[in-house]
Short mmCIF file of C-alpha atoms and ligand atoms in Angstrom, two decimals:
data_model
loop_
_atom_site.label_atom_id
_atom_site.label_comp_id
_atom_site.label_asym_id
_atom_site.label_seq_id
_atom_site.Cartn_x
_atom_site.Cartn_y
_atom_site.Cartn_z
CA MET W 155 217.84 152.31 -40.69
CA ARG W 156 216.39 149.63 -42.44
CA PRO W 157 213.15 150.57 -44.24
CA GLY W 158 209.80 148.89 -43.04
CA LEU W 159 210.48 148.41 -39.60
CA VAL W 160 208.10 149.08 -36.75
CA GLY W 161 208.48 149.29 -32.82
CA VAL W 162 207.21 150.66 -29.61
CA VAL W 163 208.93 153.61 -27.76
CA THR W 164 207.70 153.97 -24.24
CA GLY W 165 208.01 157.32 -22.93
CA ALA W 166 207.43 159.10 -26.10
CA GLY W 167 205.47 161.77 -24.69
CA SER W 168 208.31 163.30 -23.50
CA GLY W 169 212.53 163.93 -23.54
CA LEU W 170 214.24 161.25 -24.88
CA GLY W 171 211.64 158.87 -26.00
CA ARG W 172 210.07 161.59 -27.88
CA ALA W 173 213.60 162.57 -29.32
CA SER W 174 213.97 158.73 -30.23
CA ALA W 175 210.83 158.49 -31.73
CA GLU W 176 210.95 161.58 -33.92
CA LEU W 177 214.35 160.39 -35.36
CA LEU W 178 212.65 157.00 -35.75
CA LEU W 179 209.94 158.36 -37.99
CA ASP W 180 212.46 160.78 -39.73
CA HIS W 181 214.25 157.67 -40.96
CA GLY W 182 210.78 156.10 -42.12
CA VAL W 183 210.02 153.60 -39.25
CA ARG W 184 206.74 153.15 -38.13
CA VAL W 185 206.51 153.83 -34.38
CA ALA W 186 203.87 152.80 -31.61
CA GLY W 187 204.40 155.34 -28.87
CA TRP W 188 203.28 154.63 -25.38
CA ASP W 189 203.13 157.05 -22.23
CA ILE W 190 201.14 157.35 -19.16
CA SER W 191 200.36 161.02 -20.25
CA ASP W 192 197.79 161.43 -23.08
CA ASP W 193 198.94 165.28 -23.55
CA GLY W 194 202.23 164.01 -24.05
CA LEU W 195 201.64 162.19 -27.09
CA THR W 196 199.67 164.84 -28.80
CA TRP W 197 202.76 165.78 -30.97
CA LEU W 198 203.13 161.88 -32.03
CA SER W 199 199.25 161.73 -32.81
CA ARG W 200 199.57 164.00 -35.29
CA ARG W 201 202.31 162.30 -37.16
CA GLU W 202 202.08 159.55 -39.93
CA SER W 203 203.11 156.39 -39.59
CA ALA W 204 202.50 156.39 -35.86
CA ARG W 205 200.34 155.31 -33.00
CA THR W 206 199.72 156.26 -29.81
CA THR W 207 198.49 154.81 -26.61
CA VAL W 208 198.05 155.72 -23.12
CA VAL W 209 199.86 153.17 -21.00
CA ASP W 210 201.09 153.09 -17.43
CA VAL W 211 204.11 150.74 -17.67
CA THR W 212 203.57 149.24 -14.56
CA ASP W 213 200.24 148.11 -15.35
CA ALA W 214 200.43 144.38 -16.64
CA ALA W 215 196.89 144.40 -18.24
CA GLN W 216 197.09 147.73 -19.84
CA VAL W 217 200.42 146.69 -21.28
CA ALA W 218 199.02 143.43 -22.59
CA ALA W 219 196.74 145.34 -24.22
CA ALA W 220 198.86 147.73 -25.95
CA ALA W 221 200.76 145.16 -27.16
CA ASP W 222 198.06 143.37 -28.61
CA GLU W 223 197.04 146.79 -30.13
CA VAL W 224 200.31 147.16 -32.20
CA ARG W 225 200.19 143.31 -32.99
CA GLY W 226 196.83 143.90 -34.44
CA THR W 227 197.86 147.15 -36.47
CA TRP W 228 201.29 146.24 -37.96
CA GLY W 229 201.49 142.42 -37.24
CA ARG W 230 205.01 142.58 -36.19
CA VAL W 231 207.40 144.28 -33.68
CA ASP W 232 210.99 144.64 -34.53
CA PHE W 233 212.20 146.85 -31.57
CA LEU W 234 211.47 148.34 -28.40
CA VAL W 235 213.17 151.41 -26.85
CA ASN W 236 212.30 151.59 -22.71
CA SER W 237 212.36 155.11 -22.32
CA ALA W 238 209.21 155.48 -19.73
CA GLY W 239 211.18 156.12 -16.36
CA ILE W 240 211.30 158.55 -13.30
CA PHE W 241 213.87 160.40 -11.38
CA VAL W 242 213.42 161.25 -7.63
CA LEU W 243 216.35 163.27 -5.50
CA GLY W 244 216.76 162.26 -2.16
CA SER W 245 219.41 161.46 0.21
CA LEU W 246 219.42 158.36 2.77
CA ALA W 247 218.73 160.15 5.18
CA ASP W 248 215.06 161.37 4.02
CA VAL W 249 214.17 159.01 1.06
CA GLU W 250 210.73 157.55 1.46
CA ALA W 251 209.92 154.13 1.13
CA THR W 252 206.80 154.98 -0.87
CA ASP W 253 209.35 157.12 -3.40
CA VAL W 254 211.98 154.02 -3.38
CA ARG W 255 208.84 151.63 -4.60
CA ARG W 256 207.64 154.04 -7.24
CA LEU W 257 211.50 154.41 -8.82
CA PHE W 258 211.67 150.37 -8.78
CA ASP W 259 207.95 150.14 -9.91
CA ILE W 260 208.12 152.52 -12.89
CA ASN W 261 212.12 152.02 -13.97
CA VAL W 262 212.30 148.41 -13.27
CA THR W 263 209.39 146.39 -12.96
CA GLY W 264 208.06 148.75 -15.97
CA THR W 265 210.77 147.94 -18.21
CA THR W 266 210.41 144.16 -17.62
CA LEU W 267 206.52 144.16 -18.19
CA VAL W 268 206.87 145.86 -21.46
CA THR W 269 209.72 143.99 -22.66
CA GLN W 270 208.02 140.31 -21.44
CA SER W 271 204.70 141.71 -23.27
CA LEU W 272 206.32 141.94 -26.36
CA LEU W 273 209.03 139.03 -26.17
CA PRO W 274 207.17 136.58 -28.63
CA ASP W 275 207.15 139.27 -31.39
CA LEU W 276 211.02 140.67 -30.93
CA ILE W 277 211.54 136.91 -31.12
CA ALA W 278 209.59 136.42 -34.37
CA ALA W 279 211.46 139.47 -35.77
CA ARG W 280 215.11 138.62 -34.58
CA GLY W 281 214.69 142.46 -33.05
CA ALA W 282 216.19 144.91 -31.04
CA VAL W 283 215.75 146.23 -27.44
CA VAL W 284 217.34 149.26 -26.20
CA ASN W 285 216.77 150.24 -22.52
CA LEU W 286 217.50 153.51 -20.72
CA SER W 287 220.26 153.27 -17.88
CA SER W 288 221.98 155.95 -16.66
CA THR W 289 225.67 157.63 -15.86
CA VAL W 290 224.57 157.32 -12.51
CA ALA W 291 224.44 153.60 -12.83
CA LEU W 292 227.93 153.24 -13.64
CA LYS W 293 229.43 156.00 -11.25
CA ALA W 294 228.28 156.90 -7.69
CA SER W 295 227.03 160.21 -6.83
CA VAL W 296 225.66 161.76 -3.93
CA SER W 297 221.74 162.59 -3.46
CA ASN W 298 220.08 160.41 -6.04
CA ALA W 299 221.19 156.64 -4.64
CA HIS W 300 217.98 155.07 -5.28
CA TYR W 301 217.42 156.21 -8.81
CA ALA W 302 221.00 154.99 -9.68
CA ALA W 303 220.21 151.72 -7.84
CA SER W 304 217.37 151.53 -10.49
CA LYS W 305 219.39 152.44 -13.40
CA ALA W 306 222.17 149.86 -12.41
CA ALA W 307 219.33 147.12 -12.33
CA VAL W 308 218.50 148.20 -15.80
CA ALA W 309 222.19 148.01 -16.61
CA GLN W 310 222.21 144.38 -15.34
CA LEU W 311 218.73 143.36 -16.80
CA THR W 312 220.27 144.49 -20.14
CA ARG W 313 223.56 142.14 -19.87
CA CYS W 314 221.53 139.47 -18.63
CA TRP W 315 218.42 139.15 -21.09
CA ALA W 316 221.45 139.84 -24.20
CA LEU W 317 222.71 136.63 -22.69
CA GLU W 318 219.30 134.98 -22.65
CA LEU W 319 217.90 136.39 -25.90
CA ALA W 320 221.00 135.89 -28.16
CA PRO W 321 220.12 132.56 -29.15
CA HIS W 322 216.82 134.02 -30.63
CA GLY W 323 218.97 136.81 -32.42
CA VAL W 324 217.36 139.31 -30.31
CA ARG W 325 219.72 142.14 -29.35
CA VAL W 326 219.55 144.15 -25.88
CA ASN W 327 221.66 146.95 -25.10
CA ALA W 328 221.15 150.11 -23.37
CA VAL W 329 222.28 153.80 -23.07
CA ALA W 330 223.67 155.37 -19.99
CA PRO W 331 222.96 159.23 -20.64
CA GLY W 332 224.57 162.15 -18.60
CA PRO W 333 222.26 164.61 -17.49
CA THR W 334 220.38 165.64 -20.54
CA ASN W 335 218.12 168.45 -20.85
CA THR W 336 214.35 167.04 -20.43
CA PRO W 337 211.75 167.52 -18.33
CA LEU W 338 212.98 164.81 -16.37
CA PHE W 339 213.67 166.99 -13.22
CA ALA W 340 210.72 169.00 -13.21
CA THR W 341 208.53 166.17 -13.43
CA ALA W 342 210.31 164.90 -10.42
CA GLY W 343 209.09 168.09 -8.39
CA MET W 344 211.85 169.95 -8.88
CA ASP W 345 211.49 173.91 -9.27
CA SER W 346 213.37 175.34 -11.88
CA ALA W 347 215.74 176.95 -9.32
CA THR W 348 216.87 173.52 -7.78
CA THR W 349 216.79 172.21 -11.50
CA GLU W 350 219.08 174.85 -12.69
CA ALA W 351 221.55 174.57 -10.12
CA PHE W 352 221.50 170.57 -10.12
CA LEU W 353 222.10 170.53 -13.80
CA ALA W 354 224.69 173.34 -13.52
CA GLN W 355 226.61 171.59 -10.77
CA ARG W 356 226.42 168.19 -12.81
CA ALA W 357 227.71 170.00 -16.04
CA SER W 358 230.56 171.08 -14.05
CA THR W 359 231.49 167.83 -13.53
CA ILE W 360 231.36 166.85 -17.07
CA PRO W 361 234.69 166.88 -18.96
CA LEU W 362 232.63 167.97 -22.12
CA GLY W 363 231.82 171.06 -20.27
CA ARG W 364 228.04 170.85 -20.94
CA THR W 365 224.79 168.73 -20.26
CA GLY W 366 223.14 166.96 -23.29
CA GLU W 367 220.41 167.37 -25.79
CA PRO W 368 217.87 164.89 -26.30
CA VAL W 369 219.04 163.96 -29.79
CA GLU W 370 222.20 163.27 -28.76
CA VAL W 371 221.42 160.18 -27.10
CA ALA W 372 218.43 159.42 -29.10
CA ARG W 373 221.33 159.16 -32.39
CA TRP W 374 222.78 156.01 -30.23
CA ILE W 375 219.31 154.81 -29.70
CA THR W 376 218.79 154.41 -33.16
CA ARG W 377 221.96 153.05 -33.98
CA PHE W 378 221.66 150.12 -31.55
CA ILE W 379 218.40 149.12 -33.15
CA ASP W 380 219.91 149.38 -36.67
CA ASP W 381 223.14 147.44 -35.91
CA GLU W 382 222.80 143.82 -36.06
CA TRP W 383 226.17 142.68 -34.37
CA ILE W 384 225.99 144.38 -30.96
CA THR W 385 224.51 143.00 -27.85
CA GLY W 386 224.65 143.57 -24.14
CA HIS W 387 226.24 146.79 -23.91
CA VAL W 388 225.72 149.83 -21.79
CA LEU W 389 227.04 152.72 -23.52
CA PRO W 390 227.73 155.96 -21.78
CA VAL W 391 226.57 158.81 -23.90
CA ASP W 392 227.59 161.37 -21.18
CA GLY W 393 230.15 164.16 -22.46
CA GLY W 394 232.98 161.85 -20.72
CA THR W 395 231.08 162.06 -17.26
CA SER W 396 231.83 158.50 -16.49
CA ILE W 397 235.39 158.45 -17.28
CA ALA W 398 236.32 161.45 -15.20
N1 NAD X 87 217.36 163.28 -18.78
C1 NAD X 87 218.41 162.89 -18.23
O1 NAD X 87 219.11 163.69 -17.93
C2 NAD X 87 218.59 161.51 -18.10
C3 NAD X 87 220.25 160.73 -18.09
C4 NAD X 87 219.66 159.43 -17.81
C5 NAD X 87 218.93 158.49 -18.19
N2 NAD X 87 217.68 159.05 -18.26
C6 NAD X 87 216.43 158.31 -18.94
O2 NAD X 87 215.76 158.25 -19.99
C7 NAD X 87 214.72 158.22 -19.69
C8 NAD X 87 213.96 159.15 -19.93
O3 NAD X 87 214.04 159.86 -19.25
P1 NAD X 87 213.81 161.45 -19.86
O4 NAD X 87 214.93 162.33 -19.51
O5 NAD X 87 212.96 161.75 -20.97
O6 NAD X 87 212.39 162.25 -18.64
P2 NAD X 87 211.12 162.55 -19.34
O7 NAD X 87 210.42 163.04 -17.92
O8 NAD X 87 211.16 164.10 -20.25
O9 NAD X 87 210.23 161.62 -19.95
C9 NAD X 87 210.07 160.28 -19.38
C10 NAD X 87 208.49 160.13 -19.82
O10 NAD X 87 207.98 158.71 -19.21
C11 NAD X 87 206.79 158.84 -18.95
N3 NAD X 87 206.57 157.73 -18.00
C12 NAD X 87 206.89 158.02 -16.44
N4 NAD X 87 205.93 156.99 -15.97
C13 NAD X 87 205.30 156.05 -16.71
C14 NAD X 87 204.73 155.19 -16.73
N5 NAD X 87 204.22 154.73 -15.46
N6 NAD X 87 204.35 154.93 -17.70
C15 NAD X 87 204.68 155.07 -18.79
N7 NAD X 87 204.98 156.29 -19.16
C16 NAD X 87 205.51 156.81 -17.99
C17 NAD X 87 206.42 160.58 -18.47
O11 NAD X 87 205.01 160.37 -18.97
C18 NAD X 87 207.32 160.96 -19.71
O12 NAD X 87 206.75 161.35 -21.08
C19 NAD X 87 214.18 157.89 -18.18
O13 NAD X 87 214.15 156.16 -17.84
C20 NAD X 87 215.28 158.57 -17.41
O14 NAD X 87 215.65 157.74 -16.04
C21 NAD X 87 217.35 160.54 -18.33
#
């Protein structure tokens, strides 16, 4: 990782955002962590070379203020990791309209607002964006169709933005993780027995025979930030799920 880089990680309070922020800090990079959860960000507020801001990524004014804060502090932004997101379990028969709207508001509109707010900085730095898609965006599965659709939208935003921003030297890639051991499912309101059964069922379909660990996804996120001749990719990091 090139020394002196500065970037924003959304969803840094938990799971894949947290693992990415930790790895980036370990590489000597400065990280502004944004999350809707103040408690989630406590770990990061204790780290040198880090800043934390409580932000709801769906709120354009909060996002704009947080972007100004990073600019004011470090004067540049070289990369953005869009990890803030939610999961909703629900079949077509019983999914609620409010859940569909929430999924697209956070996973798609939130990703858009944050990227838009930092665009001038990313262009100035010829920087990198890494989005969080999912293996369910690439391969159909039962009982989370709207979550999968929101992550398919993120995959296609990634490819389209990669083309749009290539003339500015900005790279846009995504990771598409398979089931990874984070609080995502508990946060979605699934109790521990349901989460365990869900992950065990998913694990049984993974060729490499197990669910992933956050750092195994974070490594590819940092690689996409570092590598300067790759753009428009949606990389499955999923133990082989998407090819099975
Ligand atoms: N864990 C998996 O199996 C998995 C698989 C594929 C993709 N993903 C994606 O990875 C990303 C990170 O998920 P995770 O597993 O780390 O989940 P997580 O629940 O551990 O972390 C998500 C973080 O996003 C934050 N967040 C939620 N809504 C927000 C909002 N409106 N504004 C700001 N922050 C908000 C939460 O507070 C939380 O800290 C998500 O986009 C998720 O869809 C996860």
